[in-house]
């Protein structure tokens, strides 16, 4: 067992940290205030290979895998949670899934652009009335012989109105339940009948765009089908087992940001003639933050290691995701308490941490769904994939 | 023009906490990085190469056993190969000795241009690169902010008191880079992967046949004194104001 980073992983960590500090940190306040998605950050991520994890080099992959990916994502998310979404939005969501299920033509057409940052990517599962119960989705794709006709709407789609290409899950066999779903690769630049509506009412994650997609007799080409017809649910679960690592890593990193911020504040803030860190009550809060930070981080690394070694990782991924959420919410909550009145001020990051932390409990499987997966696998009710 | 050699040094991270133990600066738990000024030199070399002005960029570093990490970072940025002069067996060396080794190591490869940072942020001597130029018998200009090469002539400019100085100089020559010369790139993931396969030669002092003993000797390292507590003046406002003015003039000597 080895808890250290290799020399390359150390370089990845250093580079991602510097990237986040140099290219993301200077814009946090401005972009939070304006709810602005700064696309050029994605372009730079692509140029530096931060979107090409576990992708073959022939399609522009960076030659690195899960351990390096979570190491880099952790550093980025620690600086600004919103930017953790791009790795799932471009790489683990569409690119990695197309690489697994796509035809050679689909791979060549979409993966290089998603990996280089030329395209913004997305994936669309959720609908207004369909969250955890994926099999109950209502959006349909009707086989019209020479094309598919999409009808319905998708809700809470990350990057929905800013993306160029994305995956859309829809019903191709009505009444077929989970066996009636299929997955499509959509080139949004090249279709009609899709309205993309930005959602501005989110509590947090302001610089990360979220959208509603409305498909009305939207024609998509016959070859937009990804994998086999009727295999959409299987593809969706395979994809989520990967993209959920974005949530797990992002939330663990957010917990770390809260812990590091709070510790620094404790050493600077003087009350009763000494830094507040000298008080036992505060020390216990800092210790709690550290416990959560470390537990969340190493659960992420374990899940990544299982994936890298192609071992069953679903339960470990759910554990990392649930624990990361808990660590992030508790961390943000404690940090705000420790920062006191300044924590409640928008001049300090505590408010952003708390707002961003809450997303993780819902996104890509609520904590309840993940507890179900963890328990179900433990009890032998479902396989660990 | 053929080859550019960039001399780099591995130093403590700028955020490192300095501690002294047993009369030496402790490197326990300290993160090591490429000297930030050397990054400008690396970037400039890569830019020249990418613009078709050079065939190969070689990184040379005189340093201890961890120096290859710094060299590999430069290789990940895009340099072609590295040479590590491993001086871990030598103990403490001074700028004279370092310059002798650096010059000999540079001379193991063909070069048309040698670049380095203008100062290493650890000891801050600003000597080694220019002394190496002297050993190599080539001209040097320090702290450059602009570099243009045309044929066998380099035109460089640097900031001087109240203006800019532009200098024309024949190459091969050595230049040290000032902050502002360029914006160093970050190594990409692909660059990090490629760096693993690039050539990194390790030379020992014996390989280079340098006969040099230190001309200076460090007697002691000491940390700056802890900041003294502030002085609080109490009493009537008029009296404390007068006292403050007096202290600022006589003790702090700022007015």
CSV table of N, CA and C in Angstrom, one decimal, chain A residues 264-364:
chain,number,residue,atom,x,y,z
A,264,UNK,N,-6.3,29.0,8.9
A,264,UNK,CA,-5.5,30.3,8.7
A,264,UNK,C,-6.2,31.4,9.5
A,265,UNK,N,-7.5,31.4,9.4
A,265,UNK,CA,-8.2,32.5,10.1
A,265,UNK,C,-8.0,32.4,11.6
A,266,UNK,N,-8.0,31.2,12.1
A,266,UNK,CA,-7.8,30.9,13.6
A,266,UNK,C,-6.4,31.4,14.1
A,267,UNK,N,-5.4,31.4,13.2
A,267,UNK,CA,-4.1,31.9,13.6
A,267,UNK,C,-4.0,33.4,13.5
A,268,UNK,N,-4.9,34.0,12.7
A,268,UNK,CA,-4.8,35.5,12.5
A,268,UNK,C,-5.7,36.2,13.5
A,269,UNK,N,-6.8,35.7,13.8
A,269,UNK,CA,-7.9,36.3,14.6
A,269,UNK,C,-7.5,36.3,16.1
A,270,UNK,N,-7.3,37.5,16.6
A,270,UNK,CA,-7.0,37.6,18.0
A,270,UNK,C,-8.2,38.0,18.9
A,271,UNK,N,-8.5,37.2,19.9
A,271,UNK,CA,-9.5,37.6,20.9
A,271,UNK,C,-9.0,37.2,22.3
A,272,UNK,N,-9.4,37.9,23.3
A,272,UNK,CA,-8.9,37.7,24.6
A,272,UNK,C,-7.4,37.6,24.7
A,273,UNK,N,-6.7,38.4,23.8
A,273,UNK,CA,-5.3,38.5,23.8
A,273,UNK,C,-4.5,37.3,23.1
A,274,UNK,N,-5.2,36.5,22.5
A,274,UNK,CA,-4.5,35.4,21.8
A,274,UNK,C,-5.2,34.9,20.5
A,275,UNK,N,-4.5,34.2,19.6
A,275,UNK,CA,-5.2,33.7,18.4
A,275,UNK,C,-6.3,32.8,18.8
A,276,UNK,N,-7.4,32.9,18.2
A,276,UNK,CA,-8.6,32.0,18.6
A,276,UNK,C,-8.3,30.5,18.5
A,277,UNK,N,-7.3,30.2,17.7
A,277,UNK,CA,-6.9,28.8,17.6
A,277,UNK,C,-6.4,28.2,18.9
A,278,UNK,N,-6.0,29.1,19.8
A,278,UNK,CA,-5.5,28.6,21.1
A,278,UNK,C,-6.6,28.1,22.0
A,279,UNK,N,-7.8,28.4,21.7
A,279,UNK,CA,-8.9,28.0,22.5
A,279,UNK,C,-9.3,26.5,22.2
A,280,UNK,N,-9.6,25.7,23.2
A,280,UNK,CA,-9.8,24.3,23.0
A,280,UNK,C,-11.1,24.1,22.1
A,281,UNK,N,-12.1,24.9,22.4
A,281,UNK,CA,-13.3,24.7,21.6
A,281,UNK,C,-13.1,24.9,20.1
A,282,UNK,N,-12.2,25.8,19.8
A,282,UNK,CA,-11.9,26.1,18.4
A,282,UNK,C,-11.0,25.0,17.8
A,283,UNK,N,-10.1,24.5,18.7
A,283,UNK,CA,-9.2,23.4,18.2
A,283,UNK,C,-10.0,22.2,17.9
A,284,UNK,N,-11.1,21.9,18.6
A,284,UNK,CA,-11.9,20.7,18.3
A,284,UNK,C,-12.7,20.9,17.0
A,285,UNK,N,-13.1,22.2,16.7
A,285,UNK,CA,-13.7,22.4,15.4
A,285,UNK,C,-12.7,22.3,14.3
A,286,UNK,N,-11.5,22.7,14.5
A,286,UNK,CA,-10.5,22.6,13.5
A,286,UNK,C,-10.2,21.1,13.3
A,287,UNK,N,-10.1,20.3,14.4
A,287,UNK,CA,-9.9,18.9,14.3
A,287,UNK,C,-11.0,18.2,13.5
A,288,UNK,N,-12.2,18.6,13.8
A,288,UNK,CA,-13.4,18.0,13.0
A,288,UNK,C,-13.2,18.3,11.6
A,289,UNK,N,-12.9,19.5,11.2
A,289,UNK,CA,-12.7,19.9,9.8
A,289,UNK,C,-11.6,19.0,9.2
A,290,UNK,N,-10.5,18.8,9.9
A,290,UNK,CA,-9.4,18.0,9.4
A,290,UNK,C,-9.8,16.5,9.2
A,291,UNK,N,-10.6,16.0,10.2
A,291,UNK,CA,-11.0,14.6,10.1
A,291,UNK,C,-11.9,14.4,8.9
A,292,UNK,N,-12.8,15.3,8.6
A,292,UNK,CA,-13.7,15.2,7.5
A,292,UNK,C,-12.9,15.4,6.2
A,293,UNK,N,-12.0,16.3,6.2
A,293,UNK,CA,-11.2,16.6,5.0
A,293,UNK,C,-10.4,15.3,4.6
A,294,UNK,N,-9.7,14.7,5.6
A,294,UNK,CA,-8.9,13.6,5.3
A,294,UNK,C,-9.7,12.3,4.9
A,295,UNK,N,-10.8,12.1,5.6
A,295,UNK,CA,-11.6,10.9,5.3
A,295,UNK,C,-12.2,11.0,3.9
A,296,UNK,N,-12.7,12.2,3.6
A,296,UNK,CA,-13.3,12.4,2.3
A,296,UNK,C,-12.2,12.2,1.2
A,297,UNK,N,-11.0,12.8,1.4
A,297,UNK,CA,-10.0,12.7,0.4
A,297,UNK,C,-9.5,11.3,0.1
A,298,UNK,N,-9.3,10.5,1.2
A,298,UNK,CA,-8.8,9.2,1.0
A,298,UNK,C,-9.9,8.2,0.4
A,299,UNK,N,-11.1,8.5,0.7
A,299,UNK,CA,-12.2,7.7,0.1
A,299,UNK,C,-12.2,8.0,-1.4
A,300,UNK,N,-12.0,9.2,-1.8
A,300,UNK,CA,-11.9,9.6,-3.2
A,300,UNK,C,-10.7,8.8,-3.9
A,301,UNK,N,-9.6,8.8,-3.2
A,301,UNK,CA,-8.4,8.1,-3.8
A,301,UNK,C,-8.7,6.6,-3.9
A,302,UNK,N,-9.4,6.0,-2.9
A,302,UNK,CA,-9.6,4.6,-3.0
A,302,UNK,C,-10.5,4.3,-4.2
A,303,UNK,N,-11.6,5.1,-4.4
A,303,UNK,CA,-12.5,4.9,-5.5
A,303,UNK,C,-11.7,5.0,-6.8
A,304,UNK,N,-10.9,6.0,-6.9
A,304,UNK,CA,-10.1,6.3,-8.1
A,304,UNK,C,-9.1,5.1,-8.4
A,305,UNK,N,-8.6,4.6,-7.3
A,305,UNK,CA,-7.6,3.5,-7.5
A,305,UNK,C,-8.3,2.2,-8.0
A,306,UNK,N,-9.6,2.0,-7.5
A,306,UNK,CA,-10.3,0.8,-8.0
A,306,UNK,C,-10.7,1.0,-9.5
A,307,UNK,N,-11.0,2.2,-9.9
A,307,UNK,CA,-11.3,2.5,-11.3
A,307,UNK,C,-10.1,2.3,-12.1
A,308,UNK,N,-9.0,2.8,-11.7
A,308,UNK,CA,-7.7,2.7,-12.4
A,308,UNK,C,-7.4,1.3,-12.6
A,309,UNK,N,-7.7,0.4,-11.7
A,309,UNK,CA,-7.3,-1.0,-11.8
A,309,UNK,C,-8.5,-1.8,-12.3
A,310,UNK,N,-9.5,-1.1,-12.8
A,310,UNK,CA,-10.6,-1.8,-13.4
A,310,UNK,C,-11.3,-2.8,-12.5
A,311,UNK,N,-11.4,-2.5,-11.2
A,311,UNK,CA,-12.1,-3.3,-10.2
A,311,UNK,C,-13.4,-2.7,-9.9
A,312,UNK,N,-14.4,-3.5,-9.4
A,312,UNK,CA,-15.7,-2.9,-9.1
A,312,UNK,C,-15.6,-1.7,-8.2
A,313,UNK,N,-16.2,-0.6,-8.6
A,313,UNK,CA,-16.0,0.7,-7.9
A,313,UNK,C,-17.2,1.4,-7.5
A,314,UNK,N,-18.4,0.8,-7.9
A,314,UNK,CA,-19.6,1.5,-7.7
A,314,UNK,C,-19.9,1.8,-6.2
A,315,UNK,N,-19.7,0.9,-5.3
A,315,UNK,CA,-20.0,1.1,-3.9
A,315,UNK,C,-19.0,2.1,-3.4
A,316,UNK,N,-17.7,2.0,-3.7
A,316,UNK,CA,-16.7,2.9,-3.3
A,316,UNK,C,-16.9,4.3,-3.8
A,317,UNK,N,-17.4,4.4,-5.0
A,317,UNK,CA,-17.7,5.7,-5.6
A,317,UNK,C,-18.9,6.4,-4.8
A,318,UNK,N,-19.9,5.6,-4.5
A,318,UNK,CA,-21.0,6.1,-3.7
A,318,UNK,C,-20.6,6.5,-2.3
A,319,UNK,N,-19.7,5.7,-1.7
A,319,UNK,CA,-19.2,6.1,-0.4
A,319,UNK,C,-18.5,7.4,-0.4
A,320,UNK,N,-17.6,7.5,-1.4
A,320,UNK,CA,-16.8,8.8,-1.6
A,320,UNK,C,-17.7,9.9,-1.8
A,321,UNK,N,-18.8,9.7,-2.6
A,321,UNK,CA,-19.7,10.8,-2.9
A,321,UNK,C,-20.5,11.2,-1.7
A,322,UNK,N,-21.1,10.3,-1.0
A,322,UNK,CA,-21.9,10.6,0.2
A,322,UNK,C,-21.0,11.3,1.2
A,323,UNK,N,-19.8,10.7,1.4
A,323,UNK,CA,-19.0,11.2,2.5
A,323,UNK,C,-18.5,12.6,2.1
A,324,UNK,N,-18.1,12.8,0.8
A,324,UNK,CA,-17.7,14.1,0.4
A,324,UNK,C,-18.7,15.2,0.6
A,325,UNK,N,-20.0,14.9,0.3
A,325,UNK,CA,-21.1,15.8,0.5
A,325,UNK,C,-21.2,16.2,2.0
A,326,UNK,N,-21.1,15.2,2.8
A,326,UNK,CA,-21.2,15.4,4.3
A,326,UNK,C,-20.1,16.3,4.7
A,327,UNK,N,-18.9,16.0,4.3
A,327,UNK,CA,-17.7,16.7,4.7
A,327,UNK,C,-17.8,18.2,4.2
A,328,UNK,N,-18.3,18.4,3.0
A,328,UNK,CA,-18.3,19.7,2.4
A,328,UNK,C,-19.4,20.6,3.2
A,329,UNK,N,-20.5,20.0,3.4
A,329,UNK,CA,-21.6,20.8,4.1
A,329,UNK,C,-21.2,21.1,5.6
A,330,UNK,N,-20.6,20.1,6.2
A,330,UNK,CA,-20.2,20.3,7.6
A,330,UNK,C,-19.0,21.2,7.7
A,331,UNK,N,-18.1,21.1,6.7
A,331,UNK,CA,-17.0,21.9,6.7
A,331,UNK,C,-17.3,23.4,6.4
A,332,UNK,N,-18.2,23.6,5.5
A,332,UNK,CA,-18.7,25.0,5.2
A,332,UNK,C,-19.4,25.6,6.4
A,333,UNK,N,-20.2,24.8,7.0
A,333,UNK,CA,-21.0,25.2,8.2
A,333,UNK,C,-20.0,25.6,9.3
A,334,UNK,N,-19.0,24.8,9.6
A,334,UNK,CA,-18.1,25.1,10.7
A,334,UNK,C,-17.2,26.3,10.3
A,335,UNK,N,-16.8,26.4,9.1
A,335,UNK,CA,-15.9,27.5,8.7
A,335,UNK,C,-16.7,28.8,8.9
A,336,UNK,N,-17.9,28.8,8.5
A,336,UNK,CA,-18.7,30.1,8.7
A,336,UNK,C,-18.8,30.4,10.2
A,337,UNK,N,-19.0,29.4,11.0
A,337,UNK,CA,-19.0,29.6,12.4
A,337,UNK,C,-17.7,30.2,13.0
A,338,UNK,N,-16.6,29.6,12.5
A,338,UNK,CA,-15.3,30.0,13.0
A,338,UNK,C,-14.9,31.4,12.5
A,339,UNK,N,-15.3,31.8,11.3
A,339,UNK,CA,-15.0,33.1,10.8
A,339,UNK,C,-15.9,34.2,11.5
A,340,UNK,N,-16.9,33.7,12.2
A,340,UNK,CA,-17.8,34.7,12.9
A,340,UNK,C,-18.5,35.6,12.0
A,341,UNK,N,-18.6,36.9,12.4
A,341,UNK,CA,-19.4,37.8,11.6
A,341,UNK,C,-18.8,38.0,10.2
A,342,UNK,N,-17.4,37.8,10.0
A,342,UNK,CA,-16.8,37.9,8.7
A,342,UNK,C,-17.2,36.7,7.8
A,343,UNK,N,-17.5,35.6,8.5
A,343,UNK,CA,-18.0,34.4,7.7
A,343,UNK,C,-19.3,34.7,7.1
A,344,UNK,N,-20.1,35.5,7.7
A,344,UNK,CA,-21.4,35.8,7.2
A,344,UNK,C,-21.4,37.0,6.2
A,345,UNK,N,-20.2,37.6,6.1
A,345,UNK,CA,-20.0,38.7,5.1
A,345,UNK,C,-19.7,38.1,3.7
A,346,UNK,N,-20.2,38.7,2.7
A,346,UNK,CA,-19.8,38.3,1.3
A,346,UNK,C,-18.4,38.6,1.0
A,347,UNK,N,-17.7,39.4,1.8
A,347,UNK,CA,-16.3,39.7,1.6
A,347,UNK,C,-15.4,38.4,1.7
A,348,UNK,N,-15.9,37.5,2.5
A,348,UNK,CA,-15.2,36.3,2.8
A,348,UNK,C,-15.8,35.1,2.0
A,349,UNK,N,-15.1,34.0,1.8
A,349,UNK,CA,-15.6,32.9,0.9
A,349,UNK,C,-16.6,32.0,1.6
A,350,UNK,N,-16.8,32.1,2.9
A,350,UNK,CA,-17.7,31.2,3.6
A,350,UNK,C,-19.1,31.0,3.0
A,351,UNK,N,-19.6,32.1,2.6
A,351,UNK,CA,-21.0,32.0,2.0
A,351,UNK,C,-21.0,31.2,0.7
A,352,UNK,N,-20.0,31.5,-0.1
A,352,UNK,CA,-19.8,30.7,-1.4
A,352,UNK,C,-19.6,29.2,-1.1
A,353,UNK,N,-18.8,28.9,-0.1
A,353,UNK,CA,-18.5,27.5,0.3
A,353,UNK,C,-19.8,26.8,0.7
A,354,UNK,N,-20.6,27.5,1.5
A,354,UNK,CA,-21.8,26.9,2.0
A,354,UNK,C,-22.8,26.7,0.8
A,355,UNK,N,-23.0,27.7,0.0
A,355,UNK,CA,-23.9,27.6,-1.1
A,355,UNK,C,-23.5,26.5,-2.1
A,356,UNK,N,-22.2,26.5,-2.3
A,356,UNK,CA,-21.7,25.4,-3.3
A,356,UNK,C,-21.8,24.0,-2.7
A,357,UNK,N,-21.6,23.9,-1.4
A,357,UNK,CA,-21.6,22.6,-0.7
A,357,UNK,C,-22.9,21.9,-0.8
A,358,UNK,N,-24.0,22.7,-0.8
A,358,UNK,CA,-25.3,22.1,-0.7
A,358,UNK,C,-25.7,21.5,-2.0
A,359,UNK,N,-25.1,21.9,-3.2
A,359,UNK,CA,-25.4,21.2,-4.4
A,359,UNK,C,-25.1,19.8,-4.4
A,360,UNK,N,-24.0,19.4,-3.7
A,360,UNK,CA,-23.5,18.0,-3.8
A,360,UNK,C,-24.5,17.0,-3.3
A,361,UNK,N,-25.3,17.5,-2.3
A,361,UNK,CA,-26.3,16.5,-1.7
A,361,UNK,C,-27.4,16.1,-2.7
A,362,UNK,N,-27.5,16.8,-3.8
A,362,UNK,CA,-28.6,16.6,-4.7
A,362,UNK,C,-28.1,16.0,-6.1
A,363,UNK,N,-27.0,16.6,-6.5
A,363,UNK,CA,-26.5,16.4,-7.9
A,363,UNK,C,-26.0,14.9,-8.1
A,364,UNK,N,-26.3,14.4,-9.3
A,364,UNK,CA,-25.8,13.1,-9.7
A,364,UNK,C,-26.0,12.0,-8.7
